[in-house]
Tab-separated table of C-alpha atoms in Angstrom:
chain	number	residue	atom	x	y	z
A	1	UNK	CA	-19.152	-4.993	-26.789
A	2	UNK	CA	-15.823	-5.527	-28.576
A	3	UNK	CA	-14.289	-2.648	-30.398
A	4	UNK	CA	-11.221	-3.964	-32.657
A	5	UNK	CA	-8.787	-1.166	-34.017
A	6	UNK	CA	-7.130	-2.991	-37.481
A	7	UNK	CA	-4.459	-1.120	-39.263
A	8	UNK	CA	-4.608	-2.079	-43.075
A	9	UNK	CA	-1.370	-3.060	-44.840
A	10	UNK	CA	-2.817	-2.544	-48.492
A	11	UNK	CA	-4.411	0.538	-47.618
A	12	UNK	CA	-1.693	1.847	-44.949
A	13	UNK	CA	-4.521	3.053	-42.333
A	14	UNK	CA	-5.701	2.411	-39.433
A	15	UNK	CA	-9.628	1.622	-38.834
A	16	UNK	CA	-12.355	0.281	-36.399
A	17	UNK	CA	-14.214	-2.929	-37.801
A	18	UNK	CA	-16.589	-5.077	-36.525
A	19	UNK	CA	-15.892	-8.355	-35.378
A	20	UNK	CA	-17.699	-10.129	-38.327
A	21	UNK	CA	-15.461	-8.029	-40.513
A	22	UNK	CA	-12.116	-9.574	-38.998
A	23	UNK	CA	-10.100	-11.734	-41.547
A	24	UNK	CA	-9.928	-15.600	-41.425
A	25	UNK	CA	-6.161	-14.958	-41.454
A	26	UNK	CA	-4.010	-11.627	-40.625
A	27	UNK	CA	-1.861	-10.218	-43.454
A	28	UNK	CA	1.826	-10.487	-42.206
A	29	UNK	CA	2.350	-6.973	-42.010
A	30	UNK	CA	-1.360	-6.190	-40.055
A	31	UNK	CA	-1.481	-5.184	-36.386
A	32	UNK	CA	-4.529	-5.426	-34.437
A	33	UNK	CA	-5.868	-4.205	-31.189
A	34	UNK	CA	-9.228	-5.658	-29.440
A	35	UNK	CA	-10.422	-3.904	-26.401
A	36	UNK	CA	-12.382	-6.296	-24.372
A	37	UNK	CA	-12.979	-3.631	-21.479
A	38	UNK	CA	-16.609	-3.453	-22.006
A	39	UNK	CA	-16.910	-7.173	-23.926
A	40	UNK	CA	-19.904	-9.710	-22.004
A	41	UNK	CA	-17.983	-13.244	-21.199
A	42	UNK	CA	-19.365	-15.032	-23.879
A	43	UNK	CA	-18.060	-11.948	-26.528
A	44	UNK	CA	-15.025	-12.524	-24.676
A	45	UNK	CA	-14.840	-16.120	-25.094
A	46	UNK	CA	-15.558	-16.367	-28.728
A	47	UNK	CA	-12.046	-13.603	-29.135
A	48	UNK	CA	-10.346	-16.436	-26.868
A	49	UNK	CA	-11.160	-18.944	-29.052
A	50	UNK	CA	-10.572	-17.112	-32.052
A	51	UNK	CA	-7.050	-17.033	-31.438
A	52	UNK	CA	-6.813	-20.392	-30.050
A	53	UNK	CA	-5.672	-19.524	-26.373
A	54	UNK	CA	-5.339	-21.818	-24.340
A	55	UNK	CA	-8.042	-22.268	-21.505
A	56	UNK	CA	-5.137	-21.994	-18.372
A	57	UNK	CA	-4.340	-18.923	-20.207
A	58	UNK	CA	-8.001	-17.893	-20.776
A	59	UNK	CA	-9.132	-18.221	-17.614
A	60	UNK	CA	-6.718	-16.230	-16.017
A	61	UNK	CA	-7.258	-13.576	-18.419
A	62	UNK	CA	-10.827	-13.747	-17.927
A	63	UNK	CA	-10.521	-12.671	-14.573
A	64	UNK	CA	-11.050	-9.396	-12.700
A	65	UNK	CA	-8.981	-9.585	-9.812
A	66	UNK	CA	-5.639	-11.302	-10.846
A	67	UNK	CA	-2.135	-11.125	-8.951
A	68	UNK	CA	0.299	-9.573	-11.405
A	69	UNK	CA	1.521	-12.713	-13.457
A	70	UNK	CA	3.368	-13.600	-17.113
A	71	UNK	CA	3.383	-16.581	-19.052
A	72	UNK	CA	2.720	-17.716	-22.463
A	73	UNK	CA	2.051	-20.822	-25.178
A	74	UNK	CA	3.209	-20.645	-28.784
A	75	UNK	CA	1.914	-17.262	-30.211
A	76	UNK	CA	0.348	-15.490	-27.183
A	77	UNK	CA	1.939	-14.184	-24.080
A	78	UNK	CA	-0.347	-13.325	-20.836
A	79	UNK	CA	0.816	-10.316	-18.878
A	80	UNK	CA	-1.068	-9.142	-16.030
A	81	UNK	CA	-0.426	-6.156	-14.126
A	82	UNK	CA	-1.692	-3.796	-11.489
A	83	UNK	CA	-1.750	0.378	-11.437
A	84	UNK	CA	-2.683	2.643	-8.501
A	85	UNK	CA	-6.144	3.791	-9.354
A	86	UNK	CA	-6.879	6.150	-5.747
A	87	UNK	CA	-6.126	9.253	-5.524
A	88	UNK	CA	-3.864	9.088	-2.739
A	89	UNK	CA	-2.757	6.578	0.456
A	90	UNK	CA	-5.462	7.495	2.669
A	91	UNK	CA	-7.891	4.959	1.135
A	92	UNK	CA	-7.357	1.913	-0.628
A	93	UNK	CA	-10.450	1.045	-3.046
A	94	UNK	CA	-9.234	-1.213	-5.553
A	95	UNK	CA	-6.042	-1.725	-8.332
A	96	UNK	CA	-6.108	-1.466	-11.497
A	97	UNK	CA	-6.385	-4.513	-13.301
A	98	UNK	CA	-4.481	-4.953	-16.939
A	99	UNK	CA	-5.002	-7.844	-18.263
A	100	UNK	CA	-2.897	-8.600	-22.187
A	101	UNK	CA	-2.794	-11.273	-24.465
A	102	UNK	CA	-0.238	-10.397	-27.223
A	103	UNK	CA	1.673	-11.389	-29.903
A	104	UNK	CA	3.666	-9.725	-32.812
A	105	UNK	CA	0.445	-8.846	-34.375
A	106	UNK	CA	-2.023	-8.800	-32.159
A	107	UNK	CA	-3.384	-7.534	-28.863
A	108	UNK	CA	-6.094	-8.196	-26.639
A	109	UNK	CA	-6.579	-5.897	-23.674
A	110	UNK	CA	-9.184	-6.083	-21.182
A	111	UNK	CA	-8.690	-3.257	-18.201
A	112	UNK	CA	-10.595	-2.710	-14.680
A	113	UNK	CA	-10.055	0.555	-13.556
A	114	UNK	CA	-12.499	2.833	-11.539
A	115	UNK	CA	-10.247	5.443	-12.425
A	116	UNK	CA	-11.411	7.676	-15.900
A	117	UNK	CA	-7.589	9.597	-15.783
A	118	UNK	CA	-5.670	6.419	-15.482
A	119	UNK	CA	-8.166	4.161	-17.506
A	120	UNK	CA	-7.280	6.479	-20.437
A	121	UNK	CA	-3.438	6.317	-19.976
A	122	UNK	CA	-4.029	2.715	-19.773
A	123	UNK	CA	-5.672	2.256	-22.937
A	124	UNK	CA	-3.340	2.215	-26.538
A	125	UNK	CA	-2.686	5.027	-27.923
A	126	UNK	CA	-2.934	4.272	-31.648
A	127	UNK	CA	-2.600	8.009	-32.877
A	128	UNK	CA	-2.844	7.187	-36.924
A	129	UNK	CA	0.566	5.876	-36.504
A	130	UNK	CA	1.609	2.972	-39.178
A	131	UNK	CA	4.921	2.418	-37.591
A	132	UNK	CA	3.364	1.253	-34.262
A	133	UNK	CA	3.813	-2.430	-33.012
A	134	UNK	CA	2.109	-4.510	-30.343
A	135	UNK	CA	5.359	-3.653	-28.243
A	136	UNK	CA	5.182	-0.157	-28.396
A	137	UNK	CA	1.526	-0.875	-26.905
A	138	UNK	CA	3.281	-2.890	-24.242
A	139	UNK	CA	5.891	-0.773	-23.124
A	140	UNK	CA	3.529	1.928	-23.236
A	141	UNK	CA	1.166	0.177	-21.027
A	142	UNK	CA	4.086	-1.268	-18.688
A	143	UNK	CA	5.216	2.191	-18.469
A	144	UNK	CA	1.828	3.728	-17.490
A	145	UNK	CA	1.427	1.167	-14.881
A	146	UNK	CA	4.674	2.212	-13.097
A	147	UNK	CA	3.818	5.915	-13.121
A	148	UNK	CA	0.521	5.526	-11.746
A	149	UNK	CA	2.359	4.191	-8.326
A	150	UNK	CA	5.305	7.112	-8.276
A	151	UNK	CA	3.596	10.263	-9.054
A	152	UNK	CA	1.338	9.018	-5.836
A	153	UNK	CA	4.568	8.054	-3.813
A	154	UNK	CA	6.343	11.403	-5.107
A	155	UNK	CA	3.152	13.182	-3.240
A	156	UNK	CA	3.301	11.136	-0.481
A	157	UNK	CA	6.696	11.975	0.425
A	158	UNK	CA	5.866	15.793	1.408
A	159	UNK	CA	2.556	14.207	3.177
A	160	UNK	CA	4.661	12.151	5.505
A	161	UNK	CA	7.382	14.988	6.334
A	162	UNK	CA	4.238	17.190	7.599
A	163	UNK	CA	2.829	14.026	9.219
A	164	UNK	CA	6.012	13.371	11.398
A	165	UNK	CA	6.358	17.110	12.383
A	166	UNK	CA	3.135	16.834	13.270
A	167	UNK	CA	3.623	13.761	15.511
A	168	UNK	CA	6.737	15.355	16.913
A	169	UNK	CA	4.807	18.509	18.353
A	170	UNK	CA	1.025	17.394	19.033
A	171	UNK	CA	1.031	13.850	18.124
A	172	UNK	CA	-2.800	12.043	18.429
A	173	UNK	CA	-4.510	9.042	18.210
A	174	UNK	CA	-6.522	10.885	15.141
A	175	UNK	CA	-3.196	11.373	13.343
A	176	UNK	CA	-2.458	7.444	14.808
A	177	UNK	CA	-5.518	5.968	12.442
A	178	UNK	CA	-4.175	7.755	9.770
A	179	UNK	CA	-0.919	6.127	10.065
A	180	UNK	CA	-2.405	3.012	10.214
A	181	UNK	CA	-4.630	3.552	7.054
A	182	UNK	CA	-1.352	4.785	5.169
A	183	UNK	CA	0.292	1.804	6.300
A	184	UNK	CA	-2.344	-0.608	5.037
A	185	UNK	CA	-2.144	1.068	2.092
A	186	UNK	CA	1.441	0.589	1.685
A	187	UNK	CA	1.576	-3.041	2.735
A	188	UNK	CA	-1.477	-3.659	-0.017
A	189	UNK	CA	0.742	-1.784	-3.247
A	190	UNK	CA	3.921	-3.106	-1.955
A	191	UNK	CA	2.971	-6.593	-2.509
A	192	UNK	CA	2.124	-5.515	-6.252
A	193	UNK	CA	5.134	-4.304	-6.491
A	194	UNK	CA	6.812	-7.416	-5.357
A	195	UNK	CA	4.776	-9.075	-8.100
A	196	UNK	CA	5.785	-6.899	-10.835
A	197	UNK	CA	9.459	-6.569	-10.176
A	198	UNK	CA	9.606	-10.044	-9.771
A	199	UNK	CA	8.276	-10.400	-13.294
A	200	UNK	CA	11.034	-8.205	-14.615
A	201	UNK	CA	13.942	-9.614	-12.767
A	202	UNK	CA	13.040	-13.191	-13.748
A	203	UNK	CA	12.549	-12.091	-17.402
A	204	UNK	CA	16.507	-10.755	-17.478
A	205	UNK	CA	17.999	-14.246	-16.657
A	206	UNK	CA	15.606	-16.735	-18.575
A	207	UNK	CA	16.946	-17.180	-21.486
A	208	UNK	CA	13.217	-18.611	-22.851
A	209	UNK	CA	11.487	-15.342	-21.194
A	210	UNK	CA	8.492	-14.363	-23.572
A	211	UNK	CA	9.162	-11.494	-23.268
A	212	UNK	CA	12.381	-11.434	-24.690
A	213	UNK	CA	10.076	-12.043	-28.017
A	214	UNK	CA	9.079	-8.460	-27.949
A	215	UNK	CA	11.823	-6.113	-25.849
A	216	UNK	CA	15.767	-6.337	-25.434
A	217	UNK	CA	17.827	-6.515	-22.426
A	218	UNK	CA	18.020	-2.929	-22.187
A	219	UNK	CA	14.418	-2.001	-21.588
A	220	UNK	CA	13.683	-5.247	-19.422
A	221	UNK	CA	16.192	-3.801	-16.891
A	222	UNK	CA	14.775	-0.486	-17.550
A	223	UNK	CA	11.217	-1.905	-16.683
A	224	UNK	CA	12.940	-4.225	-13.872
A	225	UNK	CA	14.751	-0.911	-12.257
A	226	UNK	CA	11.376	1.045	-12.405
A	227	UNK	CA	9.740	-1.163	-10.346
A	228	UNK	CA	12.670	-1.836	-7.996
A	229	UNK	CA	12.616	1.612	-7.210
A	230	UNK	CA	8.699	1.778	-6.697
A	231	UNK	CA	8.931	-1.142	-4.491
A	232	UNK	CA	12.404	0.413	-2.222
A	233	UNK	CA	10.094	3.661	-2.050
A	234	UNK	CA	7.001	1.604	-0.387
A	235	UNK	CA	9.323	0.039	2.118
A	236	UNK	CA	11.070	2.946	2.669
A	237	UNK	CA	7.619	4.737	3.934
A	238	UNK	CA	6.212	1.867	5.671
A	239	UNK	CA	9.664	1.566	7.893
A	240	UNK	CA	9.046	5.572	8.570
A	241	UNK	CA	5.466	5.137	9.456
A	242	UNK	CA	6.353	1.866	11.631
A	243	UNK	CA	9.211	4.247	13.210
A	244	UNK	CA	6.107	7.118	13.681
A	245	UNK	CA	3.995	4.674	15.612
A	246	UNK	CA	6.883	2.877	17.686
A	247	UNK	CA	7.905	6.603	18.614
A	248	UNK	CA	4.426	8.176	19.452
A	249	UNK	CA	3.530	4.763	21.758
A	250	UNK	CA	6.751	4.975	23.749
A	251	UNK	CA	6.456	9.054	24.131
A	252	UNK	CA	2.446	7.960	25.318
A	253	UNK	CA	3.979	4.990	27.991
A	254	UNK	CA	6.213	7.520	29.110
A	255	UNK	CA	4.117	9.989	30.030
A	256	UNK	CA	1.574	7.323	31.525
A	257	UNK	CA	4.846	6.529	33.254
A	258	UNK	CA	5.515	10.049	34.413
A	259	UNK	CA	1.690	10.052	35.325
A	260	UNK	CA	1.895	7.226	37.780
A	261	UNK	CA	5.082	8.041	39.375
A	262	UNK	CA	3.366	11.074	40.576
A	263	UNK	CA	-0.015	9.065	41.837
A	264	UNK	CA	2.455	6.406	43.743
A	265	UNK	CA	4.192	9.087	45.343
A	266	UNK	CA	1.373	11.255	46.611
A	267	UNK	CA	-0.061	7.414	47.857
A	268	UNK	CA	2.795	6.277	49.587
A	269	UNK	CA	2.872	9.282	51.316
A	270	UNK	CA	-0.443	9.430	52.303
A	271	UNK	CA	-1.026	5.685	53.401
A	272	UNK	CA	0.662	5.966	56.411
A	273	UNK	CA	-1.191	9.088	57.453
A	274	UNK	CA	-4.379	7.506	56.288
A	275	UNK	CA	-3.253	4.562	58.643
A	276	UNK	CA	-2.747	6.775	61.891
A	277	UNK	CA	-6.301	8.384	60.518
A	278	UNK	CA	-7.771	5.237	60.995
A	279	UNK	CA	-6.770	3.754	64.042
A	280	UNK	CA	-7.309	7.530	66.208
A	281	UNK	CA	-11.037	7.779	64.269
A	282	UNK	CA	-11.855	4.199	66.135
A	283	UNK	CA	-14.561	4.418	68.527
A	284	UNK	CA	-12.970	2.723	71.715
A	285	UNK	CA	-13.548	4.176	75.439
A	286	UNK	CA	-10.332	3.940	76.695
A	287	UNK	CA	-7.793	4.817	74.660
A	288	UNK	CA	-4.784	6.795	76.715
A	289	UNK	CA	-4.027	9.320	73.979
A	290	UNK	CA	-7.813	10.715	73.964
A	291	UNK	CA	-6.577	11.963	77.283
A	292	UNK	CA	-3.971	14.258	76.320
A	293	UNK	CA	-4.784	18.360	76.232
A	294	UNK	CA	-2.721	18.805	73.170
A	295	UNK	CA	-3.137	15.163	71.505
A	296	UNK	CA	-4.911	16.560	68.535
A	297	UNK	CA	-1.821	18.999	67.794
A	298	UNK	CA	0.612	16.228	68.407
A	299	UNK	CA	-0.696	13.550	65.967
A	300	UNK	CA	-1.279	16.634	62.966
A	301	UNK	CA	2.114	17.788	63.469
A	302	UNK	CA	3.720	13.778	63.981
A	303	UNK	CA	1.715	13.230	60.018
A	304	UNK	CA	3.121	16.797	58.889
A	305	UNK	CA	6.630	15.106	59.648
A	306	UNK	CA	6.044	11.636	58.459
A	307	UNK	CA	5.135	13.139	55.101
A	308	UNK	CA	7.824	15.664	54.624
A	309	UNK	CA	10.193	12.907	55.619
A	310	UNK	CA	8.885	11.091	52.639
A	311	UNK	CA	9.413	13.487	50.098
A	312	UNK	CA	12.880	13.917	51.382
A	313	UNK	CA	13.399	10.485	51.608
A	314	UNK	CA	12.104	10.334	47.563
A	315	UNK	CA	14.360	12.729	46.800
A	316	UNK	CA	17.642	11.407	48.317
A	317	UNK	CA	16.878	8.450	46.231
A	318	UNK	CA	15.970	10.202	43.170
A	319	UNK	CA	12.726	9.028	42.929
A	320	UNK	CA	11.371	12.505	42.168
């Protein structure tokens, strides 16, 4: 289904028409929105050709899963972009896809979001308001995108703090998977991120940048610093978390350590009384000591001394 929002210079209001009802040719001073979010792909393909995109530019549109991307032809401009849809970094389930095709006068929008809150906040707000242009709908959009990522990071923050006190104190391979799933997480959004500030930072310094057709300077640096900052943040927590797992699995190896300094210990000193065990427990006839009245006593209290001479021995060394 496509559901078209057309604001009405003659009449100065805005209204929802059908598609059969669109004009042959938009009044300079008209502005219209097409929502393609629930459109089948052949409704989607007669709005493409409609307004002439081109197919590079329609096919990439077209598609669900999309890294974030901008380019353009003569009249349209394709932005793609991608919001945090979960809940938090536990689980990672899917972005949110935003897929535009703009120009002065027109939009086309087609979002995939499993998300109800964030699909709203991605949609236009239209509000009755004459004065609004296609790049008020952009910035809006661009602008919803970015918060979606740093209300979650804000949240995170507090997460993590309990998370390493937590590891400090009673650290466990439980609270190890779920540094691992946070970290997957962060690795996935962070290459977003990438994506999208690179969009931003490329679009200050072209000169031919489309969209420097639709926003100054000023707010592409604003957009640029927004996701610079999102992107610092998700590096910032994955280093911590990398720091969280490098510190719990050298506290574990020492204590394995620890473990198995003991276990040598107690065998070395038992090997050699094991080994004079062995060789008085062998059933030969004549062996002299067998002879002796207080043999028995002798060879208990020669082991007694051999193992206490051990542990003294470890500890002049500072084995133990």
């Amino acid at each position: 289904m496509i559901i078209l929002s057309y604001f009405e210079p003659e009449t100065g209001a805005w209204q929802q028409i059908s598609y059969e009802q669109l004009p042959a040719q938009l009044p300079a001073d008209a502005k219209l929105w097409i929502n393609l979010n629930d459109a089948t792909a052949e409704e989607q393909l007669q709005v493409l050709r409609r307004f002439a995109i081109v197919p590079t530019l329609a096919e990439d549109f077209s598609r669900q899963r999309h890294p974030p991307k901008l380019e353009s032809q003569t009249d349209f401009t394709l932005l793609i972009m991608r919001g945090y849809a979960d809940a938090d970094f536990s689980e990672y389930t899917g972005s949110a896809q935003v897929n535009l095709l703009y120009s002065k006068k027109v939009l086309i929008s087609r979002v995939h979001c499993h998300n109800p809150q964030l699909l709203a906040q991605l949609t236009p707000q239209i509000n009755g308001n004459s004065q609004i242009t296609v790049a008020d709908w952009i910035k809006q959009l661009i602008l919803s995108v970015s918060a979606s990522y740093l209300e979650k990071l804000i949240s995170f923050e507090d997460e993590q703090s309990e998370l390493e006190d937590a590891m400090l104190h009673r650290g466990n391979d439980e609270q190890m998977a779920l540094i691992m799933r946070y970290r997957s997480v962060l690795r996935k959004i962070n290459r977003n991120l990438a994506y999208q500030k690179d969009i931003f930072s490329d679009a200050m310094y072209e000169e031919q940048s489309p969209l420097l057709r639709h926003f100054s300077s000023t707010e592409l640096r604003d957009f640029y610093e927004k996701f610079e900052r999102l992107h610092s943040m998700t590096d910032l927590y994955y280093d911590q978390l990398s720091d969280l797992v490098e510190g719990y699995l050298s506290t574990t190896s020492h204590q394995i350590n620890e473990r198995m300094k003991v276990l040598t210990i107690v065998s070395t000193i038992f090997i050699p009384l094991t080994f004079i065990a062995g060789i008085y427990g062998m059933n030969f006839i004549y062996m002299p000591e067998l002879q002796m009245p207080n043999g028995y006593f002798t060879v208990l209290i020669a082991m007694a001394l051999g193992g206490v001479a051990g542990l003294i021995w470890f500890k002049i060394r500072g084995w133990w």
